[in-house]
Short mmCIF file of C-alpha atoms in Angstrom, two decimals:
data_model
loop_
_atom_site.label_atom_id
_atom_site.label_comp_id
_atom_site.label_asym_id
_atom_site.label_seq_id
_atom_site.Cartn_x
_atom_site.Cartn_y
_atom_site.Cartn_z
CA MET J 1 -13.61 13.90 -8.97
CA PRO J 2 -15.86 11.45 -8.11
CA ASN J 3 -14.81 8.20 -10.64
CA ASN J 4 -11.19 8.77 -9.70
CA GLY J 5 -10.86 9.23 -13.81
CA ARG J 6 -11.81 5.62 -14.73
CA ASN J 7 -15.05 4.82 -16.60
CA PRO J 8 -17.40 3.59 -15.39
CA MET J 9 -17.51 -0.07 -15.45
CA THR J 10 -20.42 -1.46 -17.65
CA ILE J 11 -22.31 -5.69 -17.17
CA ASN J 12 -21.25 -5.58 -21.49
CA ASP J 13 -17.59 -4.75 -20.49
CA LEU J 14 -17.73 -7.20 -17.84
CA ARG J 15 -19.12 -9.90 -20.25
CA LYS J 16 -16.78 -9.02 -22.63
CA GLU J 17 -13.67 -9.54 -20.08
CA VAL J 18 -15.53 -12.76 -18.48
CA GLU J 19 -16.07 -14.36 -23.10
CA ALA J 20 -12.53 -13.45 -23.58
CA TRP J 21 -11.19 -15.24 -19.92
CA ARG J 22 -13.52 -17.83 -21.09
CA LYS J 23 -11.61 -18.39 -24.49
CA GLN J 24 -8.12 -19.32 -22.21
CA LYS J 25 -9.46 -20.44 -18.91
CA PRO J 26 -6.97 -22.11 -16.67
CA VAL J 27 -6.93 -25.59 -15.85
CA ASN J 28 -5.29 -27.50 -14.16
CA GLU J 29 -1.94 -29.74 -14.31
CA SER J 30 0.18 -31.63 -12.22
CA VAL J 31 2.19 -30.84 -9.78
CA LEU J 32 4.89 -31.80 -11.13
CA LEU J 33 4.14 -29.70 -14.62
CA PHE J 34 3.22 -26.99 -13.37
CA LEU J 35 6.85 -26.80 -11.40
CA LYS J 36 8.96 -26.29 -15.12
CA SER J 37 9.65 -22.85 -14.49
CA PRO J 38 12.66 -21.69 -12.93
CA VAL J 39 10.79 -19.34 -11.03
CA ASP J 40 8.02 -21.31 -9.44
CA ARG J 41 10.37 -24.48 -8.72
CA ALA J 42 12.84 -21.66 -6.28
CA GLY J 43 9.37 -20.60 -5.41
CA ALA J 44 7.91 -23.94 -4.77
CA LEU J 45 11.37 -25.05 -2.39
CA ILE J 46 11.55 -22.06 0.14
CA PHE J 47 7.62 -22.17 0.16
CA PHE J 48 8.32 -25.58 1.31
CA VAL J 49 10.88 -25.28 3.73
CA ILE J 50 9.39 -22.22 5.09
CA LEU J 51 6.29 -24.89 5.21
CA VAL J 52 8.30 -27.32 7.50
CA LEU J 53 9.66 -24.73 9.77
CA THR J 54 6.48 -22.60 10.32
CA LEU J 55 5.05 -26.59 11.13
CA VAL J 56 6.77 -28.46 13.60
CA PHE J 57 8.22 -23.82 15.83
CA VAL J 58 4.90 -21.91 15.12
CA PRO J 59 2.82 -23.64 17.12
CA VAL J 60 6.00 -23.67 20.46
CA PHE J 61 6.66 -19.92 19.45
CA GLU J 62 2.46 -19.61 20.18
CA LEU J 63 2.01 -21.70 22.91
CA ILE J 64 5.34 -19.72 24.66
CA ARG J 65 3.75 -16.87 23.99
CA LEU J 66 0.29 -17.38 24.47
CA VAL J 67 0.59 -19.00 27.91
CA ILE J 68 3.87 -18.27 28.84
CA LEU J 69 5.62 -14.46 27.86
CA ARG J 70 1.68 -13.03 27.08
CA PRO J 71 1.16 -13.19 31.62
CA ILE J 72 3.88 -11.59 31.46
CA PHE J 73 3.49 -8.87 29.11
CA SER J 74 0.69 -7.76 30.38
CA LEU J 75 1.74 -7.82 34.29
CA PHE J 76 4.98 -5.40 32.73
CA HIS J 77 2.16 -3.01 30.18
CA THR J 78 -0.99 -2.54 33.74
CA ILE J 79 2.27 -0.99 35.75
CA VAL J 80 3.96 1.76 33.32
CA VAL J 81 0.48 1.92 31.45
CA LEU J 82 -0.74 2.39 36.17
CA ILE J 83 2.11 4.39 36.26
CA ALA J 84 1.63 6.87 33.45
CA ALA J 85 -1.47 7.22 34.91
CA ILE J 86 -0.68 8.32 38.67
CA PHE J 87 2.19 10.73 37.26
CA LEU J 88 -0.88 12.45 34.42
CA ARG J 89 -2.98 13.14 37.84
CA ILE J 90 -0.54 14.41 39.72
CA THR J 91 1.38 16.43 37.08
CA ALA J 92 -1.97 17.87 35.59
CA ARG J 93 -2.85 20.58 37.12
CA PRO J 94 0.84 22.25 38.24
CA LEU J 95 1.15 21.60 34.46
CA ILE J 96 -1.12 22.79 32.64
CA ARG J 97 -1.43 25.21 34.88
CA LEU J 98 2.66 26.43 33.84
CA GLY J 99 1.23 25.71 30.51
CA ILE J 100 -1.18 28.66 31.26
CA LYS J 101 1.47 31.28 32.34
CA ALA J 102 4.02 30.06 30.10
CA ILE J 103 1.22 30.78 26.98
CA LYS J 104 0.51 34.12 28.55
CA ASN J 105 4.52 35.38 29.15
CA LYS J 106 6.49 33.44 25.85
CA GLU J 107 7.26 36.67 24.73
CA GLN J 108 8.77 37.92 27.67
CA LYS J 109 9.14 36.11 30.18
CA ARG J 110 12.71 33.07 29.41
CA PHE J 111 11.26 30.46 31.87
CA SER J 112 8.41 30.58 29.78
CA ARG J 113 10.24 31.05 25.60
CA PHE J 114 11.72 27.70 27.13
CA PHE J 115 8.52 25.71 29.27
CA TYR J 116 6.86 26.66 25.26
CA THR J 117 8.89 25.86 23.01
CA HIS J 118 10.36 22.62 25.06
CA PHE J 119 7.19 21.38 27.15
CA PRO J 120 6.19 19.94 23.86
CA GLY J 121 9.23 17.23 23.79
CA PHE J 122 7.92 16.81 26.61
CA LEU J 123 4.68 15.63 25.72
CA ARG J 124 6.74 13.28 22.72
CA PHE J 125 8.93 11.55 25.67
CA PHE J 126 5.86 11.01 27.39
CA VAL J 127 4.53 9.16 24.30
CA ARG J 128 7.73 7.47 23.26
CA CYS J 129 7.37 5.62 27.12
CA PHE J 130 4.75 5.08 27.39
CA GLY J 131 3.22 4.18 24.44
CA PRO J 132 4.08 0.34 23.53
CA SER J 133 2.65 0.65 27.04
CA LEU J 134 -0.25 2.40 26.51
CA LYS J 135 -0.73 0.73 23.15
CA PHE J 136 -0.35 -3.48 24.38
CA TYR J 137 -2.67 -2.74 27.27
CA LEU J 138 -5.13 -0.66 25.32
CA LYS J 139 -5.24 -2.86 22.69
CA ILE J 140 -4.78 -0.45 19.92
CA ASP J 141 -5.86 -1.76 16.03
CA THR J 142 -3.01 0.50 14.55
CA LYS J 143 -5.35 0.49 11.35
CA ASP J 144 -8.34 2.15 12.92
CA VAL J 145 -8.69 4.74 13.44
CA ARG J 146 -11.06 5.26 16.68
CA SER J 147 -9.00 2.53 17.73
CA ILE J 148 -6.54 5.15 18.41
CA GLY J 149 -8.65 7.41 19.62
CA LYS J 150 -9.04 4.91 23.44
CA PHE J 151 -5.59 6.91 24.36
CA GLN J 152 -7.98 9.96 24.56
CA GLU J 153 -10.59 7.79 26.13
CA TRP J 154 -7.73 6.92 29.00
CA VAL J 155 -6.04 10.31 29.28
CA ASP J 156 -10.24 11.43 29.59
CA ASP J 157 -10.94 9.45 32.51
CA THR J 158 -7.87 9.82 34.07
CA LEU J 159 -7.81 13.71 34.42
CA GLY J 160 -12.05 13.22 34.50
CA VAL J 161 -13.02 14.93 31.50
CA GLU J 162 -16.11 14.43 29.87
CA GLY J 163 -17.07 13.30 26.42
CA ILE J 164 -19.13 10.70 24.40
CA TRP J 165 -17.64 9.34 20.74
CA VAL J 166 -20.42 11.10 17.74
CA GLU J 167 -18.55 9.55 14.80
CA SER J 168 -15.95 6.04 15.47
CA ASP J 169 -15.49 5.03 11.59
CA VAL J 170 -12.29 3.84 11.21
CA ASN J 171 -10.89 6.24 9.21
CA ARG J 172 -13.11 9.30 10.52
CA ALA J 173 -13.19 9.22 14.68
CA VAL J 174 -15.38 12.93 16.55
CA ARG J 175 -14.76 13.28 20.15
CA ARG J 176 -16.92 15.99 22.40
CA GLU J 177 -15.70 16.38 25.26
CA THR J 178 -18.62 17.94 27.75
CA TRP J 179 -17.38 18.32 30.80
CA CYS J 180 -13.64 19.31 31.65
CA PRO J 181 -12.40 19.78 35.24
CA PHE J 182 -9.84 22.29 34.41
CA ALA J 183 -11.82 24.42 32.52
CA GLY J 184 -12.88 27.24 34.01
CA ARG J 185 -10.12 27.11 36.33
CA GLU J 186 -6.46 26.85 34.62
CA ILE J 187 -7.98 27.64 31.37
CA PRO J 188 -10.47 29.91 30.77
CA TYR J 189 -13.41 30.50 29.01
CA VAL J 190 -14.86 33.17 27.72
CA SER J 191 -18.29 34.06 28.95
CA GLY J 192 -21.49 32.14 27.44
CA ALA J 193 -19.29 29.21 27.63
CA GLY J 194 -21.68 25.66 28.67
CA GLN J 195 -19.85 24.81 31.02
CA GLU J 196 -19.80 28.20 32.47
CA SER J 197 -23.46 27.53 35.02
CA ARG J 198 -21.35 24.65 36.08
CA VAL J 199 -17.87 26.42 38.06
CA SER J 200 -18.23 27.92 41.10
CA ASN J 201 -15.46 29.65 41.99
CA PRO J 202 -13.90 30.64 38.31
CA GLY J 203 -10.49 31.85 39.95
CA GLU J 204 -8.63 34.77 38.38
CA SER J 205 -7.31 32.50 35.48
CA LEU J 206 -10.26 33.63 33.72
CA LYS J 207 -8.29 37.06 32.81
CA SER J 208 -6.44 35.04 30.21
CA ASP J 209 -7.03 34.06 27.75
CA GLY J 210 -6.28 30.09 27.21
CA THR J 211 -7.82 28.21 24.26
CA GLU J 212 -4.28 27.79 23.30
CA PHE J 213 -3.22 24.95 25.42
CA CYS J 214 -5.99 22.21 24.27
CA SER J 215 -5.25 23.30 21.12
CA TYR J 216 -1.46 23.80 20.88
CA PHE J 217 -0.29 21.38 23.40
CA MET J 218 -3.62 18.96 23.77
CA ALA J 219 -3.75 18.57 20.40
CA GLY J 220 0.14 18.12 19.86
CA TRP J 221 0.57 15.94 22.75
CA LEU J 222 -2.60 13.42 20.42
CA ASN J 223 -0.69 14.25 16.68
CA ASP J 224 2.83 12.49 18.67
CA PHE J 225 0.62 9.01 19.48
CA VAL J 226 -1.21 8.87 16.53
CA ARG J 227 2.30 9.64 14.39
CA TYR J 228 3.43 6.63 17.33
CA CYS J 229 0.77 4.32 16.32
CA ASN J 230 -0.24 5.07 12.72
CA PRO J 231 1.78 8.17 10.47
CA GLU J 232 -0.94 8.35 8.55
CA PHE J 233 -3.21 9.13 10.55
CA GLU J 234 -3.37 12.39 12.39
CA ILE J 235 -5.31 15.50 15.22
CA ALA J 236 -7.82 17.56 12.59
CA PRO J 237 -6.78 21.76 14.71
CA VAL J 238 -9.43 21.47 16.79
CA ASN J 239 -11.77 24.44 16.18
CA ARG J 240 -14.76 24.14 18.24
CA MET J 241 -13.82 24.63 22.41
CA ILE J 242 -15.17 25.49 25.74
CA PRO J 243 -13.16 28.19 26.46
CA LYS J 244 -14.44 29.18 23.29
CA GLY J 245 -17.69 28.99 23.64
CA ASP J 246 -18.76 25.87 22.99
CA GLU J 247 -21.12 23.48 24.63
CA PHE J 248 -17.78 21.43 23.87
CA CYS J 249 -14.33 20.45 22.69
CA GLU J 250 -14.36 18.44 19.47
CA PHE J 251 -10.96 16.92 18.60
CA ILE J 252 -11.59 15.36 15.21
CA TRP J 253 -9.13 11.81 14.39
CA ARG J 254 -9.14 11.67 10.69
CA ARG J 255 -6.83 11.00 7.39
CA LYS J 256 -4.12 13.44 6.12
CA ASN J 257 -3.98 11.97 3.20
CA ALA J 258 -5.74 10.73 0.00
CA TRP J 259 -5.61 7.11 -0.92
CA MET W 1 -32.80 -1.19 -6.05
CA ASN W 2 -29.33 0.03 -6.44
CA ILE W 3 -26.55 -2.32 -6.47
CA LEU W 4 -22.67 -2.43 -6.47
CA ILE W 5 -20.85 -5.03 -7.74
CA SER W 6 -17.02 -4.81 -6.66
CA TYR W 7 -15.46 -7.70 -6.96
CA TYR W 8 -10.95 -8.46 -7.20
CA SER W 9 -10.76 -12.01 -9.22
CA ARG W 10 -6.76 -12.80 -10.20
CA THR W 11 -7.58 -15.39 -12.15
CA GLY W 12 -11.11 -14.97 -13.00
CA HIS W 13 -13.44 -17.28 -11.52
CA THR W 14 -14.38 -14.71 -9.94
CA ALA W 15 -14.75 -12.00 -12.38
CA GLU W 16 -17.19 -14.82 -13.89
CA LEU W 17 -19.34 -15.28 -10.78
CA ALA W 18 -19.68 -11.23 -10.88
CA LEU W 19 -21.40 -11.83 -14.05
CA LEU W 20 -24.07 -14.26 -12.65
CA LEU W 21 -24.73 -12.55 -10.02
CA ALA W 22 -25.91 -9.47 -12.10
CA GLU W 23 -27.51 -10.82 -14.62
CA GLU W 24 -29.43 -12.57 -11.70
CA PHE W 25 -30.09 -9.86 -10.26
CA MET W 26 -31.11 -7.24 -13.69
CA ALA W 27 -32.61 -10.62 -14.31
CA ARG W 28 -35.06 -9.26 -10.81
CA GLY W 29 -35.61 -5.36 -12.21
CA HIS W 30 -32.37 -3.97 -10.13
CA SER W 31 -29.25 -2.00 -11.38
CA VAL W 32 -26.13 -2.73 -10.35
CA ASP W 33 -22.77 -0.96 -11.11
CA PHE W 34 -19.26 -2.62 -11.12
CA GLU W 35 -16.04 -1.96 -9.32
CA LYS W 36 -13.18 -3.72 -10.01
CA ILE W 37 -10.78 -3.48 -7.58
CA GLU W 38 -7.09 -4.04 -8.98
CA THR W 39 -3.85 -3.81 -6.91
CA VAL W 40 -1.44 -1.48 -8.11
CA GLU W 41 1.12 -3.96 -8.27
CA VAL W 42 0.51 -6.76 -9.91
CA ASP W 43 0.50 -9.91 -7.42
CA HIS W 44 2.05 -13.04 -8.75
CA HIS W 45 1.16 -15.61 -6.75
CA TRP W 46 4.14 -16.43 -4.98
CA PRO W 47 4.36 -12.88 -2.95
CA ILE W 48 0.41 -13.45 -2.45
CA LEU W 49 1.90 -17.40 -0.43
CA TRP W 50 5.10 -15.10 0.76
CA ARG W 51 2.18 -13.14 3.51
CA THR W 52 0.50 -16.07 4.47
CA GLN W 53 2.32 -18.31 4.43
CA TRP W 54 3.37 -17.80 7.90
CA TYR W 55 -0.36 -18.41 9.03
CA TRP W 56 -0.48 -22.36 8.42
CA GLY W 57 1.29 -23.07 11.34
CA SER W 58 -1.07 -21.95 13.38
CA LEU W 59 -3.05 -22.93 11.87
CA ALA W 60 -1.81 -26.59 12.71
CA LEU W 61 -2.33 -25.32 15.99
CA GLY W 62 -5.89 -23.76 15.24
CA ILE W 63 -7.07 -28.37 13.96
CA LEU W 64 -5.78 -29.21 17.85
CA SER W 65 -7.52 -26.13 19.63
CA ASN W 66 -11.62 -24.45 19.04
CA THR W 67 -10.65 -20.97 20.98
CA TYR W 68 -7.15 -20.43 20.31
CA ARG W 69 -8.43 -20.78 16.26
CA GLN W 70 -10.29 -18.05 16.58
CA TYR W 71 -8.64 -16.32 18.79
CA PHE W 72 -6.54 -15.81 15.72
CA ILE W 73 -8.97 -15.77 13.14
CA LYS W 74 -9.73 -12.61 15.37
CA ASN W 75 -6.50 -11.10 15.83
CA TYR W 76 -4.35 -11.70 13.12
CA LYS W 77 -3.00 -8.95 11.39
CA ILE W 78 -3.80 -8.78 7.53
CA PRO W 79 -1.09 -6.99 5.49
CA GLU W 80 -2.56 -4.67 2.83
CA VAL W 81 -1.24 -3.94 -0.66
CA ASP W 82 -2.41 -0.46 -2.22
CA LEU W 83 -5.14 -0.31 -4.74
CA LYS W 84 -5.22 1.31 -8.15
CA PRO W 85 -8.30 4.72 -7.77
CA LEU W 86 -11.80 3.75 -7.35
CA VAL W 87 -14.35 3.77 -9.85
CA HIS W 88 -16.92 4.00 -7.10
CA PRO W 89 -15.22 5.00 -3.51
CA ASP W 90 -18.20 5.99 -1.94
CA VAL W 91 -21.16 3.85 -1.59
CA ALA W 92 -23.18 5.79 -0.02
CA LYS W 93 -25.86 5.75 -2.98
CA TYR W 94 -25.60 2.39 -3.28
CA ASP W 95 -28.60 0.56 -1.76
CA ARG W 96 -26.97 -2.83 -1.28
CA ILE W 97 -23.14 -3.95 -1.40
CA CYS W 98 -21.80 -7.15 -3.23
CA ILE W 99 -18.22 -7.73 -2.89
CA GLY W 100 -16.24 -10.54 -4.42
CA SER W 101 -13.46 -11.96 -4.39
CA PRO W 102 -11.06 -15.40 -3.87
CA LYS W 103 -9.55 -16.15 -0.10
CA HIS W 104 -6.15 -16.57 0.18
CA THR W 105 -5.92 -18.49 3.42
CA ILE W 106 -8.14 -15.85 4.35
CA LEU W 107 -8.93 -12.66 3.64
CA PRO W 108 -7.45 -11.18 0.68
CA CYS W 109 -4.72 -8.45 0.99
CA ALA W 110 -7.05 -6.32 -1.82
CA ILE W 111 -9.74 -6.57 0.48
CA GLU W 112 -8.38 -6.54 3.41
CA ARG W 113 -7.83 -1.98 2.07
CA TYR W 114 -11.11 -1.77 0.16
CA LEU W 115 -12.86 -1.95 3.58
CA ARG W 116 -11.14 -0.22 4.83
CA GLN W 117 -10.72 2.79 1.81
CA ILE W 118 -14.03 2.30 0.87
CA GLU W 119 -16.70 5.58 2.18
CA GLY W 120 -20.72 5.45 3.22
CA LEU W 121 -20.66 1.63 4.06
CA LYS W 122 -22.50 3.10 7.82
CA ASN W 123 -25.62 0.63 7.25
CA LYS W 124 -25.47 -1.32 4.62
CA LYS W 125 -27.06 -4.44 3.45
CA VAL W 126 -23.74 -6.24 2.35
CA GLY W 127 -23.08 -9.49 0.48
CA TYR W 128 -19.91 -11.57 0.34
CA PHE W 129 -19.68 -13.80 -2.42
CA ALA W 130 -16.84 -15.83 -3.00
CA THR W 131 -14.52 -18.56 -5.55
CA TRP W 132 -12.29 -20.58 -3.78
CA ALA W 133 -10.45 -23.54 -5.31
CA GLY W 134 -12.05 -26.78 -2.56
CA PRO W 135 -15.55 -27.20 -1.61
CA PRO W 136 -17.57 -24.77 1.51
CA LEU W 137 -15.86 -26.42 4.48
CA LYS W 138 -16.90 -24.54 7.86
CA TYR W 139 -13.56 -24.52 9.07
CA PHE W 140 -9.96 -23.19 7.48
CA GLU W 141 -12.78 -22.12 4.02
CA VAL W 142 -15.42 -20.74 5.60
CA GLU W 143 -14.56 -18.75 8.47
CA HIS W 144 -11.11 -17.48 7.55
CA LEU W 145 -13.39 -15.47 5.09
CA PHE W 146 -16.48 -14.08 6.31
CA ARG W 147 -15.72 -14.27 9.48
CA PRO W 148 -13.41 -11.70 9.04
CA ALA W 149 -15.20 -9.56 6.60
CA ALA W 150 -17.87 -9.43 8.88
CA ASP W 151 -15.11 -8.40 11.70
CA ARG W 152 -13.93 -5.28 9.07
CA LEU W 153 -17.48 -4.88 7.60
CA GLU W 154 -18.91 -4.50 11.70
CA ARG W 155 -16.36 -1.73 12.35
CA ARG W 156 -17.79 0.18 9.71
CA GLY W 157 -21.17 0.23 10.31
CA ALA W 158 -22.33 -1.88 7.65
CA ARG W 159 -23.74 -5.93 7.54
CA LEU W 160 -22.60 -8.64 6.21
CA VAL W 161 -26.71 -10.21 5.05
CA SER W 162 -25.37 -12.94 2.69
CA ILE W 163 -22.86 -14.80 1.44
CA LEU W 164 -21.76 -17.70 -0.92
CA ALA W 165 -18.85 -19.45 -1.38
CA LEU W 166 -18.58 -21.80 -5.05
CA SER W 167 -15.91 -23.78 -6.11
CA SER W 168 -13.83 -22.85 -8.86
CA MET W 169 -12.31 -25.69 -9.69
CA TYR W 170 -9.23 -23.99 -10.37
CA HIS W 171 -5.78 -23.74 -7.43
CA GLU W 172 -3.23 -21.45 -8.77
CA TYR W 173 -0.87 -24.29 -6.91
CA GLN W 174 -1.96 -27.00 -8.80
CA ILE W 175 -3.04 -28.50 -5.53
CA MET W 176 -6.48 -29.73 -6.88
CA PHE W 177 -6.88 -33.05 -5.27
CA ILE W 178 -6.51 -32.03 -1.27
CA PHE W 179 -8.81 -31.11 -2.68
CA ARG W 180 -10.38 -33.14 -3.83
CA PHE W 181 -9.61 -35.06 -1.33
CA LEU W 182 -11.48 -32.57 1.65
CA SER W 183 -14.57 -32.82 -0.19
CA ARG W 184 -14.48 -36.82 -0.99
CA LEU W 185 -13.60 -37.23 3.13
CA ARG W 186 -16.31 -34.90 4.52
CA PHE W 187 -18.78 -33.84 2.18
CA GLY W 188 -19.00 -37.70 0.80
CA GLN W 189 -19.55 -35.05 -2.40
CA PRO W 190 -16.83 -35.07 -5.79
CA VAL W 191 -15.88 -30.87 -5.35
CA GLU W 192 -17.79 -30.59 -8.18
CA ASN W 193 -21.11 -30.38 -6.80
CA PHE W 194 -19.41 -27.43 -5.33
CA SER W 195 -18.96 -25.92 -7.94
CA VAL W 196 -20.11 -22.48 -10.27
CA TYR W 197 -22.55 -24.56 -12.20
CA SER W 198 -23.40 -27.03 -10.50
CA GLU W 199 -27.26 -27.39 -9.07
CA TYR W 200 -25.66 -26.35 -5.97
CA GLY W 201 -23.95 -22.92 -6.91
CA LYS W 202 -27.00 -22.95 -9.36
CA ASN W 203 -29.39 -22.80 -5.26
CA ASN W 204 -26.85 -20.57 -3.52
CA ARG W 205 -26.58 -18.01 -5.89
CA LYS W 206 -30.85 -17.58 -6.48
CA LEU W 207 -30.51 -17.46 -2.24
CA PHE W 208 -28.10 -15.64 -2.42
CA CYS W 209 -29.62 -12.93 -3.95
CA ASP W 210 -32.61 -13.03 -2.17
CA GLU W 211 -31.75 -13.01 0.97
CA LEU W 212 -29.30 -10.05 -0.11
CA ILE W 213 -32.09 -8.50 -1.89
CA LEU W 214 -34.87 -8.91 1.53
CA GLY W 215 -31.64 -7.77 3.86
CA GLU W 216 -32.78 -9.02 7.62
CA SER W 217 -29.75 -11.91 7.98
CA ASP W 218 -27.31 -11.32 10.12
CA ILE W 219 -24.59 -13.51 8.61
CA LYS W 220 -22.22 -12.57 12.21
CA GLU W 221 -25.48 -13.10 14.68
CA SER W 222 -26.47 -16.65 13.21
CA LYS W 223 -22.84 -17.72 14.25
CA GLY W 224 -23.42 -21.17 11.68
CA TRP W 225 -22.80 -19.98 8.34
CA ARG W 226 -25.19 -20.87 7.52
CA ARG W 227 -26.30 -22.13 3.55
CA SER W 228 -22.40 -22.45 3.10
CA TYR W 229 -22.28 -26.21 4.69
CA ASP W 230 -26.11 -26.36 5.06
CA GLY W 231 -27.01 -26.13 1.98
CA THR W 232 -28.82 -28.23 -0.90
CA GLY W 233 -27.40 -31.21 -1.07
CA ILE W 234 -24.80 -30.82 1.74
CA PRO W 235 -24.68 -33.65 4.70
CA ALA W 236 -25.32 -32.03 8.65
CA VAL W 237 -21.47 -34.11 8.92
CA ALA W 238 -19.29 -30.85 8.18
CA THR W 239 -21.68 -28.56 10.96
CA ALA W 240 -18.90 -31.23 13.20
CA SER W 241 -15.53 -29.89 14.87
CA PRO W 242 -12.32 -29.37 12.61
CA LEU W 243 -11.41 -33.35 14.19
CA THR W 244 -14.39 -34.58 13.09
CA THR W 245 -11.96 -34.77 9.44
CA LEU W 246 -9.79 -37.62 11.36
CA GLN W 247 -12.62 -39.50 11.89
CA PHE W 248 -11.61 -42.09 8.95
CA VAL W 249 -8.69 -43.00 11.44
CA ARG W 250 -11.35 -43.34 14.29
CA ARG W 251 -13.88 -45.33 11.78
CA GLY W 252 -10.40 -48.01 10.60
CA TYR W 253 -9.59 -47.96 14.00
CA ASN W 254 -12.77 -49.22 16.03
CA ARG W 255 -13.56 -51.59 12.29
CA TYR W 256 -9.41 -53.44 11.84
CA VAL W 257 -8.90 -52.94 15.45
CA LEU W 258 -11.37 -53.52 17.64
CA LYS W 259 -13.62 -55.30 15.04
CA LYS W 260 -16.12 -53.39 15.53
CA PRO W 261 -19.00 -54.03 13.08
CA LYS W 262 -19.98 -50.93 10.72
CA PRO W 263 -22.69 -49.52 12.36
CA PRO W 264 -25.91 -49.23 8.40
CA PHE W 265 -25.88 -45.88 7.07
CA LYS W 266 -28.77 -43.77 8.53
CA LYS W 267 -30.06 -40.19 6.72
CA SER W 268 -28.74 -37.33 8.14
CA ASP W 269 -32.38 -34.23 8.00
CA SER W 270 -30.75 -32.67 5.23
CA GLN W 271 -30.46 -35.83 2.94
CA ILE W 272 -34.07 -36.69 3.60
#
């Protein structure tokens, strides 16, 4: 609905509103007169107490936080993120291979079924362990979906994926991955994909369909991180992917619900 | 030119300024639409103070350190409140957008949500007008409202091209006497000289409309928040650091303790 069911306001409406307001325009009173209602007295008392406390303690806490705690936290979170990056770098290829096999054999083999069912849980565990440090390290603003999207940038930088942001708004951000080191090797693609000419030895895995790895595991992982940062946002279902024959993989970060 | 005036007004003063600006735009032949920003829950004045009073301790630290104040304004997380459905949720069809609000220590929570909620802000030129109790002090007043607004607009791809801050001569907590004192202290003028209907107010309303229609300036890049303190009739002393608020202490010390003679009065450039 274009106007959300509300009538647009005209200048005459505003004039009437202001005219009505001018007749009973609020005026300044003495502070003592202002405190005549019990609510205002209670509010003023609470405010005064908190004001004194904040004026005394907040500068002290801020100095301690900025001079002592922040450098300590920075060091700690940087080390944790470094560990996460090394872990990801080492385990990415084997996990992707396992994931592709699990997707292919999930109906037949027990281990594949187990892996297919529980791998998202493991990725969620990763987010739970490293999420706070990544949030601190990447300086993520949880109200801004583009800022949350720095996580994908970090994953890409760690794994050697190339991509660009084509949309960067606080409510919607779109990232296109133009080069993936796994596409064509671990993750097969159909003939004619944009990246095909750049891979010399595609490997045997080309015989199976691996698009589900990105659309299910990878997008699910990103979704876990988004949900951890701000449940208002989500990753849209991934439709355009290099393994499907597109020029790029497109990840859309967006608001989940209407305002 | 199509102009949208969105305003959030609790006590009615910002609505009045929105009307005056709309009349100015219409007199110049532009078409104006309105968006009245309303919160879902009625804001009583104590909850508003509750949301921002934690900030006041940092504000005290900000007087001592410019660097800390800049850091804090940049990183302070402003809480949000839910808004009633907007009449114009997509502002893409408008050439210029005017946003108006009071100042609740920093950017009001309703405006924080509004700036995140509206669509179609990309490449738009925006003007921001505000009413608050005191004079347009650079630190803690102009900077605390317009800088967060400029940051948020920049993040949405829009540009803040014009600002206007006038005194409503009213404070909900009835502490106008503080602002009267500050106005005398910093500007040497009564706060009435900065009100909506003062000479300063009239001139700056026109300037605001001119700059918004022209759309060439960039408030964030100018780094001066120029017009609000360097505009008509305001001496240049307001450009000094916040510690100059305490210059009367220094003056008294020089005069009565060190027994220095009073320096001869010199007119600043803006007064000549």
